[in-house]
mmCIF file of N, CA, C and O in Angstrom:
data_model
loop_
_atom_site.group_PDB
_atom_site.id
_atom_site.type_symbol
_atom_site.label_atom_id
_atom_site.label_comp_id
_atom_site.label_asym_id
_atom_site.label_seq_id
_atom_site.Cartn_x
_atom_site.Cartn_y
_atom_site.Cartn_z
ATOM 1 N N LYS A 508 -2.577 40.704 29.146
ATOM 2 C CA LYS A 508 -3.287 40.608 30.436
ATOM 3 C C LYS A 508 -2.530 40.563 31.685
ATOM 4 O O LYS A 508 -2.896 41.111 32.835
ATOM 5 N N LYS A 509 -1.458 39.890 31.623
ATOM 6 C CA LYS A 509 -0.628 39.634 32.870
ATOM 7 C C LYS A 509 -0.294 40.746 33.486
ATOM 8 O O LYS A 509 -0.150 41.042 34.675
ATOM 9 N N SER A 510 0.230 41.837 32.654
ATOM 10 C CA SER A 510 0.721 43.112 33.250
ATOM 11 C C SER A 510 -0.377 43.913 34.019
ATOM 12 O O SER A 510 -0.142 44.540 34.854
ATOM 13 N N GLU A 511 -1.608 43.780 33.420
ATOM 14 C CA GLU A 511 -2.687 44.553 34.184
ATOM 15 C C GLU A 511 -2.919 43.914 35.486
ATOM 16 O O GLU A 511 -3.084 44.681 36.514
ATOM 17 N N VAL A 512 -2.829 42.621 35.685
ATOM 18 C CA VAL A 512 -2.954 41.996 37.040
ATOM 19 C C VAL A 512 -1.859 42.238 37.945
ATOM 20 O O VAL A 512 -2.115 42.654 39.047
ATOM 21 N N SER A 513 -0.792 42.238 37.398
ATOM 22 C CA SER A 513 0.457 42.620 38.270
ATOM 23 C C SER A 513 0.396 44.112 38.842
ATOM 24 O O SER A 513 0.803 44.461 39.834
ATOM 25 N N GLU A 514 -0.174 45.016 37.665
ATOM 26 C CA GLU A 514 -0.271 46.266 38.079
ATOM 27 C C GLU A 514 -1.197 46.470 39.289
ATOM 28 O O GLU A 514 -1.103 47.299 40.114
ATOM 29 N N VAL A 515 -2.339 45.806 39.171
ATOM 30 C CA VAL A 515 -3.448 45.781 40.250
ATOM 31 C C VAL A 515 -2.890 45.426 41.615
ATOM 32 O O VAL A 515 -2.974 46.026 42.607
ATOM 33 N N MET A 516 -2.045 44.360 41.470
ATOM 34 C CA MET A 516 -1.383 43.700 42.837
ATOM 35 C C MET A 516 -0.536 44.775 43.303
ATOM 36 O O MET A 516 -0.492 44.988 44.691
ATOM 37 N N THR A 517 0.403 45.455 42.644
ATOM 38 C CA THR A 517 1.298 46.516 43.105
ATOM 39 C C THR A 517 0.337 47.745 43.801
ATOM 40 O O THR A 517 0.724 48.122 44.810
ATOM 41 N N LYS A 518 -0.549 48.170 43.022
ATOM 42 C CA LYS A 518 -1.411 49.158 43.600
ATOM 43 C C LYS A 518 -2.076 48.876 44.928
ATOM 44 O O LYS A 518 -2.203 49.547 45.720
ATOM 45 N N ALA A 519 -2.448 47.408 45.103
ATOM 46 C CA ALA A 519 -3.177 47.076 46.313
ATOM 47 C C ALA A 519 -2.134 47.288 47.486
ATOM 48 O O ALA A 519 -2.697 47.586 48.729
ATOM 49 N N ASP A 520 -0.905 46.995 47.097
ATOM 50 C CA ASP A 520 0.144 47.176 48.284
ATOM 51 C C ASP A 520 0.792 48.385 48.395
ATOM 52 O O ASP A 520 1.553 48.692 49.212
ATOM 53 N N MET A 521 0.377 49.423 47.737
ATOM 54 C CA MET A 521 1.054 50.725 47.793
ATOM 55 C C MET A 521 0.799 51.498 49.074
ATOM 56 O O MET A 521 -0.378 51.706 49.740
ATOM 57 N N LYS A 522 1.919 51.772 49.804
ATOM 58 C CA LYS A 522 1.816 52.570 51.074
ATOM 59 C C LYS A 522 2.660 53.735 50.802
ATOM 60 O O LYS A 522 3.650 53.717 50.135
ATOM 61 N N PRO A 523 2.166 54.819 51.321
ATOM 62 C CA PRO A 523 3.092 56.043 51.279
ATOM 63 C C PRO A 523 4.544 56.020 51.771
ATOM 64 O O PRO A 523 4.567 55.422 52.842
ATOM 65 N N LYS A 524 5.369 56.651 51.109
ATOM 66 C CA LYS A 524 6.751 56.751 51.697
ATOM 67 C C LYS A 524 6.904 57.888 52.551
ATOM 68 O O LYS A 524 7.650 57.830 53.604
ATOM 69 N N SER A 525 6.154 59.024 52.396
ATOM 70 C CA SER A 525 6.156 60.145 53.149
ATOM 71 C C SER A 525 5.026 60.924 53.083
ATOM 72 O O SER A 525 4.121 60.725 52.370
ATOM 73 N N MET A 526 4.967 61.905 54.055
ATOM 74 C CA MET A 526 3.633 62.739 54.177
ATOM 75 C C MET A 526 4.116 64.327 54.423
ATOM 76 O O MET A 526 5.040 64.478 55.271
ATOM 77 N N HIS A 527 3.458 65.151 53.988
ATOM 78 C CA HIS A 527 3.862 66.629 54.454
ATOM 79 C C HIS A 527 2.421 67.231 54.287
ATOM 80 O O HIS A 527 1.375 66.779 53.744
ATOM 81 N N ARG A 528 2.244 68.459 54.878
ATOM 82 C CA ARG A 528 1.085 69.150 55.007
ATOM 83 C C ARG A 528 1.039 70.183 53.811
ATOM 84 O O ARG A 528 1.976 70.719 53.494
ATOM 85 N N ALA A 529 -0.170 70.339 53.381
ATOM 86 C CA ALA A 529 -0.560 71.268 52.248
ATOM 87 C C ALA A 529 -0.195 72.798 52.911
ATOM 88 O O ALA A 529 -0.522 73.081 53.892
ATOM 89 N N LYS A 530 0.257 73.632 52.100
ATOM 90 C CA LYS A 530 0.447 75.079 52.277
ATOM 91 C C LYS A 530 -0.362 75.989 51.669
ATOM 92 O O LYS A 530 -0.744 77.056 52.158
ATOM 93 N N ILE A 531 -0.625 75.656 50.258
ATOM 94 C CA ILE A 531 -1.562 76.492 49.470
ATOM 95 C C ILE A 531 -2.666 75.632 48.863
ATOM 96 O O ILE A 531 -2.255 74.675 48.651
ATOM 97 N N TRP A 532 -3.787 76.307 48.595
ATOM 98 C CA TRP A 532 -4.844 75.558 48.056
ATOM 99 C C TRP A 532 -4.654 75.369 46.539
ATOM 100 O O TRP A 532 -4.134 76.195 45.878
ATOM 101 N N SER A 533 -5.102 74.067 46.097
ATOM 102 C CA SER A 533 -5.024 73.880 44.759
ATOM 103 C C SER A 533 -6.265 72.827 44.495
ATOM 104 O O SER A 533 -6.908 72.298 45.566
ATOM 105 N N ASP A 534 -6.420 72.393 43.277
ATOM 106 C CA ASP A 534 -7.551 71.462 42.912
ATOM 107 C C ASP A 534 -7.306 70.183 43.550
ATOM 108 O O ASP A 534 -8.050 69.653 44.060
ATOM 109 N N ASP A 535 -5.918 69.769 43.602
ATOM 110 C CA ASP A 535 -5.472 68.546 44.179
ATOM 111 C C ASP A 535 -5.729 68.482 45.722
ATOM 112 O O ASP A 535 -6.082 67.544 46.071
ATOM 113 N N ILE A 536 -5.411 69.714 46.374
ATOM 114 C CA ILE A 536 -5.514 69.675 47.655
ATOM 115 C C ILE A 536 -7.205 69.616 48.238
ATOM 116 O O ILE A 536 -7.432 69.074 49.143
ATOM 117 N N GLU A 537 -8.007 70.367 47.127
ATOM 118 C CA GLU A 537 -9.395 70.299 47.649
ATOM 119 C C GLU A 537 -9.902 68.834 47.499
ATOM 120 O O GLU A 537 -10.634 68.339 48.409
ATOM 121 N N ASN A 538 -9.480 67.909 46.727
ATOM 122 C CA ASN A 538 -9.880 66.478 46.600
ATOM 123 C C ASN A 538 -9.248 65.707 47.614
ATOM 124 O O ASN A 538 -9.926 64.940 48.247
ATOM 125 N N LEU A 539 -7.995 65.961 47.972
ATOM 126 C CA LEU A 539 -7.390 65.360 49.148
ATOM 127 C C LEU A 539 -8.319 65.738 50.540
ATOM 128 O O LEU A 539 -8.322 64.814 51.318
ATOM 129 N N TYR A 540 -8.680 66.894 50.677
ATOM 130 C CA TYR A 540 -9.474 67.323 51.595
ATOM 131 C C TYR A 540 -10.760 66.586 51.808
ATOM 132 O O TYR A 540 -11.129 66.260 52.967
ATOM 133 N N ARG A 541 -11.382 66.457 50.564
ATOM 134 C CA ARG A 541 -12.683 65.652 50.735
ATOM 135 C C ARG A 541 -12.284 64.160 50.987
ATOM 136 O O ARG A 541 -13.261 63.570 51.784
ATOM 137 N N PHE A 542 -11.190 63.489 50.386
ATOM 138 C CA PHE A 542 -11.015 62.022 50.939
ATOM 139 C C PHE A 542 -10.774 62.049 52.374
ATOM 140 O O PHE A 542 -11.280 61.066 52.993
ATOM 141 N N GLN A 543 -9.978 62.834 52.938
ATOM 142 C CA GLN A 543 -9.742 63.006 54.274
ATOM 143 C C GLN A 543 -10.770 63.240 55.204
ATOM 144 O O GLN A 543 -11.055 62.661 56.312
ATOM 145 N N GLN A 544 -11.837 64.025 54.865
ATOM 146 C CA GLN A 544 -13.068 64.286 55.655
ATOM 147 C C GLN A 544 -13.664 62.992 55.664
ATOM 148 O O GLN A 544 -14.459 62.654 56.673
ATOM 149 N N ALA A 545 -13.767 62.185 54.673
ATOM 150 C CA ALA A 545 -14.456 60.844 54.667
ATOM 151 C C ALA A 545 -13.723 59.793 55.214
ATOM 152 O O ALA A 545 -14.261 58.622 55.376
ATOM 153 N N GLY A 546 -12.403 60.012 55.662
ATOM 154 C CA GLY A 546 -11.767 59.035 56.471
ATOM 155 C C GLY A 546 -10.808 58.212 55.651
ATOM 156 O O GLY A 546 -10.314 57.132 56.058
ATOM 157 N N TYR A 547 -10.317 58.777 54.550
ATOM 158 C CA TYR A 547 -9.354 58.077 53.811
ATOM 159 C C TYR A 547 -8.140 58.864 53.661
ATOM 160 O O TYR A 547 -8.191 60.135 53.649
ATOM 161 N N ARG A 548 -6.965 58.294 53.297
ATOM 162 C CA ARG A 548 -5.618 59.088 53.078
ATOM 163 C C ARG A 548 -5.909 59.783 51.724
ATOM 164 O O ARG A 548 -5.682 61.032 51.812
ATOM 165 N N ASP A 549 -6.300 59.195 50.683
ATOM 166 C CA ASP A 549 -6.262 59.914 49.456
ATOM 167 C C ASP A 549 -7.029 58.902 48.556
ATOM 168 O O ASP A 549 -7.747 57.866 48.930
ATOM 169 N N GLU A 550 -7.043 59.199 47.186
ATOM 170 C CA GLU A 550 -7.870 58.490 46.255
ATOM 171 C C GLU A 550 -7.453 57.010 46.074
ATOM 172 O O GLU A 550 -8.096 56.119 46.116
ATOM 173 N N VAL A 551 -6.112 56.708 46.211
ATOM 174 C CA VAL A 551 -5.406 55.440 46.333
ATOM 175 C C VAL A 551 -5.975 54.581 47.254
ATOM 176 O O VAL A 551 -6.553 53.340 47.013
ATOM 177 N N GLU A 552 -6.063 55.102 48.547
ATOM 178 C CA GLU A 552 -6.641 54.175 49.637
ATOM 179 C C GLU A 552 -8.225 54.075 49.489
ATOM 180 O O GLU A 552 -8.607 52.871 49.693
ATOM 181 N N TYR A 553 -8.925 55.103 49.125
ATOM 182 C CA TYR A 553 -10.353 54.963 48.745
ATOM 183 C C TYR A 553 -10.514 53.836 47.808
ATOM 184 O O TYR A 553 -11.539 53.036 48.016
ATOM 185 N N LYS A 554 -9.753 53.784 46.658
ATOM 186 C CA LYS A 554 -10.053 52.695 45.705
ATOM 187 C C LYS A 554 -9.842 51.269 46.189
ATOM 188 O O LYS A 554 -10.494 50.436 45.800
ATOM 189 N N GLN A 555 -8.688 51.327 47.073
ATOM 190 C CA GLN A 555 -8.268 50.090 47.705
ATOM 191 C C GLN A 555 -9.412 49.490 48.457
ATOM 192 O O GLN A 555 -9.883 48.368 48.295
ATOM 193 N N VAL A 556 -9.895 50.392 49.440
ATOM 194 C CA VAL A 556 -10.873 49.896 50.419
ATOM 195 C C VAL A 556 -12.235 49.633 49.796
ATOM 196 O O VAL A 556 -12.836 48.655 50.145
ATOM 197 N N LYS A 557 -12.704 50.546 48.870
ATOM 198 C CA LYS A 557 -14.051 50.422 48.288
ATOM 199 C C LYS A 557 -14.059 49.633 47.165
ATOM 200 O O LYS A 557 -15.091 49.301 46.489
ATOM 201 N N GLN A 558 -12.945 49.348 46.677
ATOM 202 C CA GLN A 558 -12.860 48.330 45.506
ATOM 203 C C GLN A 558 -13.624 48.865 44.134
ATOM 204 O O GLN A 558 -14.367 48.382 43.629
ATOM 205 N N VAL A 559 -13.324 50.274 43.958
ATOM 206 C CA VAL A 559 -13.930 50.988 42.872
ATOM 207 C C VAL A 559 -12.740 51.341 42.107
ATOM 208 O O VAL A 559 -11.716 51.576 42.289
ATOM 209 N N ASP A 560 -13.229 51.530 40.516
ATOM 210 C CA ASP A 560 -12.250 51.989 39.597
ATOM 211 C C ASP A 560 -12.253 53.565 39.471
ATOM 212 O O ASP A 560 -11.233 54.095 39.212
ATOM 213 N N GLU A 561 -13.451 53.994 39.537
ATOM 214 C CA GLU A 561 -13.625 55.582 39.359
ATOM 215 C C GLU A 561 -14.235 56.229 40.499
ATOM 216 O O GLU A 561 -15.177 55.655 41.212
ATOM 217 N N VAL A 562 -13.894 57.439 40.736
ATOM 218 C CA VAL A 562 -14.504 58.194 41.888
ATOM 219 C C VAL A 562 -15.547 59.292 41.248
ATOM 220 O O VAL A 562 -15.010 59.850 40.196
ATOM 221 N N GLU A 563 -16.626 59.329 41.660
ATOM 222 C CA GLU A 563 -17.462 60.407 41.081
ATOM 223 C C GLU A 563 -17.208 61.738 41.128
ATOM 224 O O GLU A 563 -16.952 62.334 42.354
ATOM 225 N N CYS A 564 -16.940 62.473 40.092
ATOM 226 C CA CYS A 564 -16.531 63.849 40.254
ATOM 227 C C CYS A 564 -17.443 64.832 39.396
ATOM 228 O O CYS A 564 -18.096 64.450 38.562
ATOM 229 N N TRP A 565 -17.471 66.001 39.772
ATOM 230 C CA TRP A 565 -18.319 67.011 39.048
ATOM 231 C C TRP A 565 -17.494 67.436 37.771
ATOM 232 O O TRP A 565 -16.244 67.678 37.713
ATOM 233 N N PRO A 566 -18.262 67.345 36.722
ATOM 234 C CA PRO A 566 -17.727 67.580 35.221
ATOM 235 C C PRO A 566 -17.229 68.987 35.103
ATOM 236 O O PRO A 566 -16.109 69.140 34.427
ATOM 237 N N GLU A 567 -17.757 69.898 35.898
ATOM 238 C CA GLU A 567 -17.376 71.274 35.593
ATOM 239 C C GLU A 567 -15.908 71.543 36.431
ATOM 240 O O GLU A 567 -15.093 72.296 35.851
ATOM 241 N N THR A 568 -15.827 71.066 37.563
ATOM 242 C CA THR A 568 -14.581 71.309 38.385
ATOM 243 C C THR A 568 -13.694 70.448 38.370
ATOM 244 O O THR A 568 -12.382 70.675 38.782
ATOM 245 N N GLY A 569 -14.211 69.152 38.280
ATOM 246 C CA GLY A 569 -13.181 67.945 38.404
ATOM 247 C C GLY A 569 -13.079 67.517 39.931
ATOM 248 O O GLY A 569 -12.326 66.682 40.331
ATOM 249 N N PHE A 570 -13.828 68.312 40.867
ATOM 250 C CA PHE A 570 -13.938 68.000 42.355
ATOM 251 C C PHE A 570 -14.703 66.760 42.526
ATOM 252 O O PHE A 570 -15.545 66.369 41.783
ATOM 253 N N VAL A 571 -14.211 66.022 43.691
ATOM 254 C CA VAL A 571 -14.963 64.746 43.981
ATOM 255 C C VAL A 571 -16.368 65.143 44.424
ATOM 256 O O VAL A 571 -16.537 66.164 45.040
ATOM 257 N N LYS A 572 -17.333 64.436 43.844
ATOM 258 C CA LYS A 572 -18.694 64.704 44.093
ATOM 259 C C LYS A 572 -19.241 63.951 45.285
ATOM 260 O O LYS A 572 -19.938 64.379 46.068
ATOM 261 N N LYS A 573 -18.907 62.652 45.348
ATOM 262 C CA LYS A 573 -19.470 61.737 46.392
ATOM 263 C C LYS A 573 -18.525 60.701 46.762
ATOM 264 O O LYS A 573 -17.935 60.143 45.983
ATOM 265 N N LEU A 574 -18.598 60.450 48.224
ATOM 266 C CA LEU A 574 -17.593 59.402 48.721
ATOM 267 C C LEU A 574 -18.295 58.585 49.568
ATOM 268 O O LEU A 574 -19.260 59.122 50.477
ATOM 269 N N GLN A 575 -18.146 57.485 49.629
ATOM 270 C CA GLN A 575 -18.617 56.375 50.741
ATOM 271 C C GLN A 575 -17.674 56.147 51.897
ATOM 272 O O GLN A 575 -16.577 55.774 51.552
ATOM 273 N N ARG A 576 -18.100 56.518 52.944
ATOM 274 C CA ARG A 576 -17.323 56.308 54.212
ATOM 275 C C ARG A 576 -17.338 54.901 54.465
ATOM 276 O O ARG A 576 -17.837 54.024 54.054
ATOM 277 N N ARG A 577 -16.279 54.499 55.483
ATOM 278 C CA ARG A 577 -16.106 53.034 55.729
ATOM 279 C C ARG A 577 -17.389 52.377 56.567
ATOM 280 O O ARG A 577 -17.430 51.282 56.267
ATOM 281 N N ASP A 578 -18.158 53.432 57.052
ATOM 282 C CA ASP A 578 -19.341 52.812 57.590
ATOM 283 C C ASP A 578 -20.661 52.840 56.519
ATOM 284 O O ASP A 578 -21.696 52.716 56.981
ATOM 285 N N ASN A 579 -20.306 53.079 55.371
ATOM 286 C CA ASN A 579 -21.153 52.968 54.259
ATOM 287 C C ASN A 579 -22.133 54.154 54.135
ATOM 288 O O ASN A 579 -22.962 53.990 53.319
ATOM 289 N N THR A 580 -21.981 55.188 54.977
ATOM 290 C CA THR A 580 -22.796 56.308 54.688
ATOM 291 C C THR A 580 -22.050 57.066 53.693
ATOM 292 O O THR A 580 -20.838 57.078 53.326
ATOM 293 N N PHE A 581 -22.819 58.019 52.993
ATOM 294 C CA PHE A 581 -22.293 58.754 51.978
ATOM 295 C C PHE A 581 -21.910 60.222 52.375
ATOM 296 O O PHE A 581 -22.765 60.813 52.994
ATOM 297 N N TYR A 582 -20.932 60.814 51.804
ATOM 298 C CA TYR A 582 -20.646 62.242 51.760
ATOM 299 C C TYR A 582 -20.885 62.848 50.584
ATOM 300 O O TYR A 582 -20.399 62.319 49.446
ATOM 301 N N TYR A 583 -21.633 63.906 50.491
ATOM 302 C CA TYR A 583 -21.743 64.626 49.205
ATOM 303 C C TYR A 583 -21.336 65.995 49.179
ATOM 304 O O TYR A 583 -21.387 66.705 50.102
ATOM 305 N N TYR A 584 -20.609 66.279 48.143
ATOM 306 C CA TYR A 584 -19.905 67.612 48.204
ATOM 307 C C TYR A 584 -20.515 68.501 47.035
ATOM 308 O O TYR A 584 -20.782 68.061 46.064
ATOM 309 N N ASN A 585 -20.111 69.858 47.335
ATOM 310 C CA ASN A 585 -20.602 70.838 46.254
ATOM 311 C C ASN A 585 -19.686 70.953 45.198
ATOM 312 O O ASN A 585 -18.597 70.572 45.105
ATOM 313 N N ARG A 586 -20.070 71.688 44.074
ATOM 314 C CA ARG A 586 -19.280 71.855 42.849
ATOM 315 C C ARG A 586 -18.249 72.812 43.169
ATOM 316 O O ARG A 586 -16.903 72.725 42.715
ATOM 317 N N GLN A 587 -18.359 73.855 44.069
ATOM 318 C CA GLN A 587 -17.442 74.780 44.515
ATOM 319 C C GLN A 587 -16.454 74.275 45.556
ATOM 320 O O GLN A 587 -16.702 73.244 46.238
ATOM 321 N N ARG A 588 -15.477 75.164 45.663
ATOM 322 C CA ARG A 588 -14.375 74.752 46.639
ATOM 323 C C ARG A 588 -15.141 74.687 48.182
ATOM 324 O O ARG A 588 -15.909 75.538 48.583
ATOM 325 N N GLU A 589 -14.601 73.654 48.917
ATOM 326 C CA GLU A 589 -15.066 73.526 50.299
ATOM 327 C C GLU A 589 -14.119 73.610 51.499
ATOM 328 O O GLU A 589 -14.341 73.784 52.435
ATOM 329 N N CYS A 590 -12.880 73.527 50.869
ATOM 330 C CA CYS A 590 -11.689 73.668 51.804
ATOM 331 C C CYS A 590 -11.236 74.927 52.013
ATOM 332 O O CYS A 590 -10.669 75.586 50.979
ATOM 333 N N GLU A 591 -11.490 75.401 53.132
ATOM 334 C CA GLU A 591 -11.284 77.031 53.337
ATOM 335 C C GLU A 591 -9.826 77.160 53.648
ATOM 336 O O GLU A 591 -9.121 76.187 54.057
ATOM 337 N N ASP A 592 -9.278 78.401 53.364
ATOM 338 C CA ASP A 592 -7.779 78.797 53.570
ATOM 339 C C ASP A 592 -7.319 78.157 54.951
ATOM 340 O O ASP A 592 -6.295 77.596 55.243
ATOM 341 N N LYS A 593 -8.350 78.360 56.123
ATOM 342 C CA LYS A 593 -7.880 77.871 57.291
ATOM 343 C C LYS A 593 -7.662 76.497 57.551
ATOM 344 O O LYS A 593 -6.922 75.903 58.415
ATOM 345 N N ASP A 594 -8.389 75.608 56.693
ATOM 346 C CA ASP A 594 -8.187 74.234 56.625
ATOM 347 C C ASP A 594 -7.106 73.587 55.700
ATOM 348 O O ASP A 594 -6.853 72.473 55.857
ATOM 349 N N VAL A 595 -6.553 74.549 54.851
ATOM 350 C CA VAL A 595 -5.414 73.866 54.091
ATOM 351 C C VAL A 595 -4.539 73.226 54.733
ATOM 352 O O VAL A 595 -4.096 72.057 54.421
ATOM 353 N N CYS A 596 -3.972 73.747 55.815
ATOM 354 C CA CYS A 596 -2.756 73.317 56.740
ATOM 355 C C CYS A 596 -3.063 71.835 57.234
ATOM 356 O O CYS A 596 -2.237 71.207 57.768
ATOM 357 N N LYS A 597 -4.430 71.658 57.209
ATOM 358 C CA LYS A 597 -4.810 70.302 57.886
ATOM 359 C C LYS A 597 -4.711 69.161 56.760
ATOM 360 O O LYS A 597 -4.753 68.004 57.326
ATOM 361 N N VAL A 598 -4.575 69.548 55.604
ATOM 362 C CA VAL A 598 -4.641 68.435 54.638
ATOM 363 C C VAL A 598 -3.213 67.989 54.521
ATOM 364 O O VAL A 598 -2.118 68.548 54.438
ATOM 365 N N LYS A 599 -3.228 66.529 54.592
ATOM 366 C CA LYS A 599 -2.166 65.838 54.540
ATOM 367 C C LYS A 599 -1.827 65.215 52.988
ATOM 368 O O LYS A 599 -2.683 64.689 52.618
ATOM 369 N N VAL A 600 -0.499 65.460 52.490
ATOM 370 C CA VAL A 600 -0.158 65.086 51.090
ATOM 371 C C VAL A 600 0.726 64.078 51.216
ATOM 372 O O VAL A 600 1.812 64.019 51.804
ATOM 373 N N TYR A 601 0.281 62.811 50.705
ATOM 374 C CA TYR A 601 1.198 61.702 50.730
ATOM 375 C C TYR A 601 1.913 61.518 49.610
ATOM 376 O O TYR A 601 1.512 61.757 48.443
ATOM 377 N N VAL A 602 3.291 60.962 49.782
ATOM 378 C CA VAL A 602 4.196 60.805 48.625
ATOM 379 C C VAL A 602 4.445 59.280 48.528
ATOM 380 O O VAL A 602 4.659 58.483 49.456
ATOM 381 N N TYR A 603 4.208 58.702 47.281
ATOM 382 C CA TYR A 603 4.350 57.195 47.011
ATOM 383 C C TYR A 603 5.460 57.034 46.371
ATOM 384 O O TYR A 603 6.071 57.741 45.592
#
């Protein structure tokens, strides 16, 4: 049990070491786009702030389905790709 607790503690303190911009679209970039639209860096920060273990995803595509913003309103996303090619370069990819 102790290892689980220490794992959670280190996760809570996780800060990115570096950041770069996305160049080509992928499933991961799509999900990062959705987190960033809702006002979060990525899934790590979302889970820290909202204290959730799982993010609701579409079973068919694996894309994020619904996110809660910091002001507690919800963003709902489609099954299909939402991040257009012109928006890919706006997505920030954080490295831990």
